Amino acid sequence: MIINNILEKNNICILVGLNSQGKTTILSNFNDTNKKNAIFINNEVRANEYIKNSASNSPLIQWLQKLIEIKDIQDSINKQLSTIDLDDINRISKVDISLSSSMDDYKGLVKVDIDTASNQWHKPGSGETFLAELLLVKKMLNPSIKNPIKYLIIDEPETFLHPSLFSSVCEVLNDISNYTKILIATHSPRFLECMNIDLCSVAYVNDGSVLPLMSDSEYKNELNNISLYSTILNYSDDELGKKHCYKSIRKLMSNFDNYFNIFIKPKIIQALFSKIVVVGEGRTEKILFDCCKKEKASMYSSQIEYIDFYGKDFMLFLAEAIQKIGIKVVLIFDRDIKRSDELNLSLNKALMNFPNIHFEKEIENYLSIIKEKNDDNFKSITSPITVYNMYLDRNKELFNLMNDLDELIKSIM
């Protein structure tokens, strides 16, 4: 029901989450329910094998089987194939596709040849073959051609796909979604980001349970539901003038649509493939996390993601968004005790409600790697190599932090 609701509103539904949580099972069950009007591209077989005539479960054979049910075989196949014009595919893409019918045997109902201009042998790799397959499916499902297909189901389209082809594949899928509903399961944050869809088209799967995400606009509206942000929005210009530290955050909030799309939405997507997310303010916290991961080499490490979040002003917004999905959050932040403004004090209080490691001034102060002048306003730029050297030298303060982070993560698993 949840999948149907998402597809009804958006035409695309993408299932995400950790491995072995039921995404493929959901796809298979959906396909079983809609067998007469669905094409299922399974990830268990390589793309360049899957499209061959010998594969009885290839998208082409599935499509033709459904056509056979409603037409006379020979005439209908020839007629349908003759309506598919591949010239535009071959003109604008690196892959050339030819399509012909053959009645010599059942599995030879259709023959597909794929050529490529990418190498001297004109032989496509698995990624280009998959792209060609999707381009052909796009032609097959075009509304100008009568066909019974309502759903395209794909399990892990990123499998065997070269990173350079992500954008091309996602562009084709978005085009197909204009007239065919698409259900996808993916393990790739990059693929999901390249799809460039509203978050309400995404569902988080955890142990068989499906949780639809809010829409982009709903996430943006959540900002107003957090009191410390709404307070800043309601300040007059005169009040802002007296609170200089709020000017920059007010500027971001006044253009929050763009800020959300560029800086926050990718972080939410990044979190969707993890069990626990560690959100830190900057690069020193990232190095701490990397060192901890290398040192501990724990079995849980692959299910834990670090998110670098450009300071803490919107850290509360991100942490609450991730936590509502059902993903656990650990925060690493500086309390900045020299800042006594209302925003900093309110943020510190709110962030302390999450599992966290915090520093009264800054993590660089704790590790003694910043230099301050007498005016107490100057600090040198922290070089990443400084922290790495501390790790190599087995620095006591750094290792204390690593142990604290490791124990904190273990405590919430």
XYZ file of C-alpha atoms in Angstrom:
413
model
C 0.000 0.000 0.000
C 2.815 2.450 0.890
C 4.647 1.693 -2.369
C 1.441 2.180 -4.375
C 0.764 5.502 -2.638
C 4.241 6.807 -3.459
C 3.994 5.671 -7.092
C 0.548 7.188 -7.420
C 1.842 10.612 -6.389
C 5.318 10.643 -7.889
C 5.671 7.922 -10.587
C 9.023 6.964 -8.996
C 9.636 5.104 -5.737
C 13.195 4.362 -4.632
C 13.800 1.961 -1.748
C 16.903 2.569 0.367
C 18.380 1.299 3.622
C 20.938 -1.180 4.887
C 21.559 -4.528 3.226
C 19.323 -7.522 4.030
C 16.400 -5.375 5.181
C 13.897 -6.593 2.577
C 14.221 -4.210 -0.385
C 14.628 -6.954 -3.005
C 11.827 -8.985 -1.416
C 9.523 -5.971 -1.698
C 10.429 -5.615 -5.385
C 9.805 -9.307 -6.033
C 6.454 -9.261 -4.233
C 5.403 -6.161 -6.147
C 6.374 -7.851 -9.403
C 4.398 -10.989 -8.465
C 1.331 -8.857 -7.818
C 1.693 -6.964 -11.110
C 3.183 -9.630 -13.371
C 0.868 -8.959 -16.307
C 1.889 -5.338 -16.620
C 5.417 -5.114 -15.179
C 8.994 -5.570 -16.383
C 11.449 -6.639 -13.681
C 15.190 -6.054 -14.208
C 16.897 -8.161 -11.558
C 20.409 -7.463 -10.332
C 21.381 -11.114 -9.978
C 22.594 -11.343 -13.570
C 25.105 -9.093 -15.299
C 23.537 -6.636 -17.703
C 25.471 -7.897 -20.731
C 24.198 -11.443 -20.104
C 20.735 -10.393 -19.106
C 19.792 -8.808 -22.395
C 20.773 -11.834 -24.509
C 18.114 -13.815 -26.307
C 18.991 -16.845 -24.181
C 17.753 -15.101 -21.063
C 14.078 -16.012 -20.925
C 13.483 -13.443 -18.173
C 15.073 -10.501 -20.004
C 12.984 -7.322 -20.241
C 12.573 -7.846 -23.993
C 11.201 -11.368 -23.620
C 8.949 -10.304 -20.725
C 7.585 -7.494 -22.866
C 7.029 -9.695 -25.899
C 5.361 -12.413 -23.853
C 2.782 -9.881 -22.750
C 2.295 -8.670 -26.321
C 1.811 -12.251 -27.508
C -1.077 -12.633 -25.080
C -3.055 -9.938 -26.871
C -1.975 -10.213 -30.566
C -1.279 -12.709 -33.339
C 2.375 -13.578 -32.917
C 4.134 -12.960 -36.227
C 2.217 -9.905 -37.398
C 2.128 -8.225 -34.018
C 5.838 -8.620 -33.339
C 6.875 -7.314 -36.725
C 4.436 -4.443 -36.465
C 5.532 -3.452 -32.974
C 9.228 -3.677 -33.775
C 8.789 -1.626 -36.921
C 7.308 1.227 -34.863
C 10.419 1.520 -32.689
C 12.704 4.082 -34.283
C 16.224 3.784 -32.844
C 17.831 6.464 -34.982
C 17.749 9.122 -32.257
C 19.384 6.745 -29.742
C 22.166 5.876 -32.153
C 22.645 9.502 -33.146
C 23.056 11.036 -29.669
C 24.509 8.232 -27.537
C 27.789 6.339 -27.534
C 25.955 3.078 -28.063
C 24.333 1.844 -31.274
C 21.366 -0.485 -31.005
C 19.780 -2.605 -33.691
C 16.595 -4.590 -33.202
C 15.096 -7.316 -35.359
C 12.605 -10.147 -35.037
C 13.228 -13.836 -35.610
C 10.771 -16.718 -35.384
C 13.302 -19.533 -35.578
C 12.782 -20.457 -31.968
C 10.812 -19.200 -28.971
C 13.699 -17.399 -27.284
C 14.775 -15.925 -30.587
C 11.610 -13.872 -30.968
C 13.775 -10.783 -30.947
C 17.444 -10.095 -31.609
C 19.346 -7.152 -30.171
C 22.788 -5.979 -31.275
C 24.654 -3.344 -29.269
C 27.712 -1.540 -30.584
C 29.777 1.211 -28.971
C 31.961 4.074 -30.102
C 33.845 4.060 -26.785
C 36.658 1.703 -27.783
C 38.517 0.316 -30.790
C 36.724 -3.034 -30.546
C 33.247 -1.484 -30.582
C 32.370 -3.801 -27.724
C 30.252 -2.296 -24.923
C 31.004 -2.965 -21.269
C 28.303 -3.996 -18.819
C 27.540 -0.361 -17.941
C 27.011 0.742 -21.544
C 24.999 -2.408 -22.186
C 22.722 -1.554 -19.278
C 22.373 2.007 -20.576
C 21.483 0.597 -24.011
C 18.970 -1.730 -22.379
C 17.295 1.217 -20.652
C 17.266 3.253 -23.865
C 15.543 0.328 -25.570
C 13.089 -0.049 -22.672
C 12.379 3.683 -22.962
C 11.420 3.115 -26.610
C 9.369 0.031 -25.758
C 7.361 1.904 -23.130
C 6.804 5.090 -25.092
C 3.092 5.960 -24.941
C 2.967 6.216 -28.742
C 3.387 2.416 -28.852
C 0.528 0.348 -27.527
C 1.762 -1.963 -24.778
C 0.440 -3.415 -21.514
C 3.375 -2.331 -19.331
C 2.558 -0.087 -16.376
C 5.564 -0.677 -14.095
C 9.332 -0.856 -14.563
C 11.017 -2.519 -11.562
C 14.813 -2.421 -11.187
C 16.915 -3.940 -8.424
C 20.162 -2.008 -7.884
C 20.598 -0.274 -11.256
C 24.061 0.835 -10.131
C 25.347 -2.753 -10.197
C 28.283 -3.021 -12.647
C 27.663 0.597 -13.647
C 30.722 2.782 -14.193
C 30.506 6.079 -12.223
C 30.710 8.093 -15.468
C 27.382 6.583 -16.570
C 25.348 7.396 -13.453
C 24.025 10.696 -14.797
C 23.087 9.200 -18.185
C 21.244 6.256 -16.636
C 19.377 8.507 -14.182
C 18.381 10.873 -16.983
C 16.872 7.970 -18.957
C 15.023 6.674 -15.878
C 13.568 10.110 -15.193
C 12.404 10.284 -18.804
C 10.748 6.859 -18.549
C 8.963 7.943 -15.367
C 7.006 10.508 -17.388
C 4.811 7.679 -18.710
C 5.688 4.533 -16.720
C 5.823 4.072 -12.963
C 9.280 3.025 -11.748
C 10.131 1.090 -8.582
C 13.834 0.873 -7.718
C 15.966 -0.475 -4.882
C 19.447 1.000 -4.575
C 22.521 0.732 -2.358
C 24.139 3.850 -3.812
C 23.865 7.384 -2.347
C 25.407 8.722 -5.542
C 22.757 7.065 -7.701
C 19.995 8.486 -5.503
C 21.518 11.958 -5.661
C 21.940 11.746 -9.457
C 18.228 10.900 -9.786
C 17.555 14.445 -8.500
C 14.053 13.635 -7.264
C 11.955 14.932 -4.393
C 12.601 13.056 -1.150
C 8.928 12.055 -0.997
C 9.775 9.565 -3.785
C 12.139 7.763 -1.375
C 11.223 5.092 1.173
C 13.500 3.832 3.952
C 13.301 0.062 4.474
C 14.207 -1.366 7.880
C 13.590 -5.038 8.667
C 10.760 -5.206 6.138
C 9.051 -2.022 7.325
C 8.708 0.796 4.789
C 8.887 4.424 5.915
C 8.185 7.072 3.256
C 10.260 10.224 3.593
C 8.754 13.682 3.755
C 8.809 15.911 0.694
C 11.525 18.507 0.179
C 9.062 21.277 1.025
C 7.971 19.491 4.214
C 11.578 19.177 5.347
C 12.094 22.873 4.645
C 8.959 23.740 6.628
C 10.328 21.784 9.584
C 12.789 24.617 10.085
C 9.936 26.825 11.280
C 8.873 24.156 13.784
C 12.195 24.401 15.637
C 11.750 27.318 17.992
C 15.301 28.633 18.011
C 15.218 29.040 14.210
C 11.738 30.565 14.097
C 12.857 33.093 16.733
C 15.643 34.323 14.466
C 13.276 34.555 11.520
C 10.993 36.795 13.569
C 13.712 39.241 14.629
C 13.331 42.746 13.227
C 16.164 44.356 11.285
C 16.978 46.515 14.316
C 17.226 43.453 16.547
C 19.434 41.733 13.997
C 21.703 44.766 14.012
C 22.311 44.237 17.712
C 22.914 40.529 17.233
C 25.676 40.468 14.632
C 26.213 36.741 14.953
C 22.705 36.123 13.582
C 23.172 37.987 10.315
C 24.837 35.162 8.434
C 22.390 32.504 9.586
C 19.441 34.830 8.837
C 20.830 35.264 5.306
C 20.939 31.483 4.832
C 17.435 31.116 6.227
C 16.087 33.748 3.842
C 17.403 31.605 0.980
C 16.781 28.262 2.661
C 15.410 26.525 -0.447
C 18.784 26.707 -2.154
C 20.699 26.026 1.054
C 18.600 22.909 1.676
C 19.028 21.598 -1.874
C 22.773 22.182 -2.040
C 23.961 21.484 1.510
C 21.333 19.604 3.550
C 19.471 17.293 1.160
C 22.684 15.498 0.052
C 23.490 14.899 3.736
C 20.073 13.318 4.346
C 20.647 11.097 1.294
C 24.098 10.168 2.602
C 22.583 9.114 5.932
C 19.982 6.788 4.380
C 22.479 3.986 3.834
C 23.754 3.788 7.403
C 22.748 2.394 10.777
C 24.415 5.169 12.745
C 25.422 8.618 11.495
C 28.171 10.648 13.148
C 27.658 14.347 12.401
C 30.659 16.587 13.010
C 31.334 20.280 12.515
C 34.448 20.092 10.375
C 37.521 18.377 9.066
C 39.273 17.787 12.410
C 36.231 15.817 13.599
C 36.330 13.896 10.299
C 39.976 12.971 10.868
C 39.095 11.855 14.413
C 36.397 9.591 12.964
C 38.712 8.234 10.253
C 41.445 7.465 12.780
C 38.941 5.762 15.086
C 37.622 3.653 12.212
C 41.128 2.643 11.162
C 42.262 1.879 14.706
C 39.220 -0.038 15.880
C 38.442 -1.746 12.565
C 35.204 -2.865 14.192
C 32.693 -5.072 12.419
C 30.081 -2.339 12.700
C 32.194 0.253 10.844
C 30.626 -0.373 7.432
C 27.218 0.575 8.859
C 28.438 3.885 10.280
C 28.748 7.042 8.201
C 30.435 10.332 9.021
C 28.789 13.535 7.813
C 30.828 16.738 7.752
C 28.424 19.597 8.349
C 30.055 23.046 7.957
C 29.624 24.249 11.545
C 26.753 23.679 13.959
C 24.172 26.356 13.076
C 21.917 23.855 11.233
C 23.237 20.711 12.900
C 20.093 20.430 15.029
C 17.889 20.574 11.918
C 19.876 17.791 10.215
C 20.070 15.621 13.345
C 16.312 15.770 13.906
C 15.607 15.002 10.230
C 17.847 11.913 10.307
C 16.539 10.712 13.668
C 12.917 10.889 12.471
C 13.775 8.415 9.702
C 14.865 5.932 12.372
C 18.629 6.307 11.951
C 20.670 6.839 15.111
C 22.723 10.020 15.393
C 25.937 10.894 17.243
C 27.100 14.519 17.304
C 30.602 15.974 17.656
C 30.535 19.726 18.257
C 32.144 22.673 20.010
C 30.131 24.505 22.665
C 32.004 27.734 21.821
C 31.767 29.021 25.387
C 33.137 32.405 24.342
C 29.876 32.945 22.473
C 27.185 33.919 24.938
C 24.523 34.789 22.365
C 21.062 33.260 22.544
C 21.517 31.112 19.415
C 24.684 29.442 20.657
C 23.247 28.805 24.134
C 20.009 27.398 22.696
C 21.893 25.192 20.210
C 24.172 23.817 22.918
C 21.184 22.920 25.076
C 19.310 21.234 22.200
C 22.324 19.339 20.838
C 23.102 17.916 24.279
C 19.883 15.861 23.964
C 21.611 13.682 21.361
C 24.434 11.228 22.087
C 27.451 13.454 21.681
C 31.064 14.330 22.242
C 31.501 18.053 22.822
C 34.284 20.507 23.626
C 33.994 23.652 25.709
C 35.956 25.720 23.209
C 36.952 23.713 20.151
C 38.294 20.250 19.421
C 41.503 21.972 18.298
C 41.839 23.500 21.786
C 41.362 20.079 23.366
C 44.090 18.620 21.158
C 46.330 21.694 21.690
C 46.790 22.283 17.974
C 45.678 25.929 17.696
C 47.720 28.957 18.571
C 46.143 31.983 20.178
C 47.492 35.500 20.404
C 47.031 37.693 23.435
C 43.842 39.212 22.011
C 42.341 35.706 22.132
C 40.791 36.170 18.685
C 43.455 34.618 16.493
C 43.978 30.974 15.729
C 46.082 29.300 13.070
C 44.553 27.123 10.395
C 44.592 23.518 11.507
C 46.452 21.340 9.069
C 45.039 17.819 8.595
C 48.592 16.476 8.635
C 48.894 17.724 12.233
C 46.106 15.414 13.372
C 47.400 12.501 11.312
C 50.828 12.950 12.895
C 49.198 12.897 16.316
C 47.683 9.558 15.355
C 50.996 8.193 14.122
C 52.691 9.438 17.309
C 49.946 7.754 19.385
C 48.961 11.031 20.997
C 47.195 10.432 24.316
C 44.501 13.132 23.906
C 43.586 11.926 20.415
C 43.362 8.318 21.547
C 41.201 9.288 24.500
C 38.802 10.913 22.058
C 38.876 7.866 19.789
C 38.026 5.599 22.705
C 35.213 7.921 23.805
C 33.747 7.944 20.296
C 34.051 4.174 19.961
C 32.335 3.563 23.300
C 29.580 6.056 22.518
C 28.822 4.367 19.191
C 28.804 0.916 20.774
C 26.413 2.118 23.480
C 23.671 3.033 21.000
C 24.003 0.131 18.560
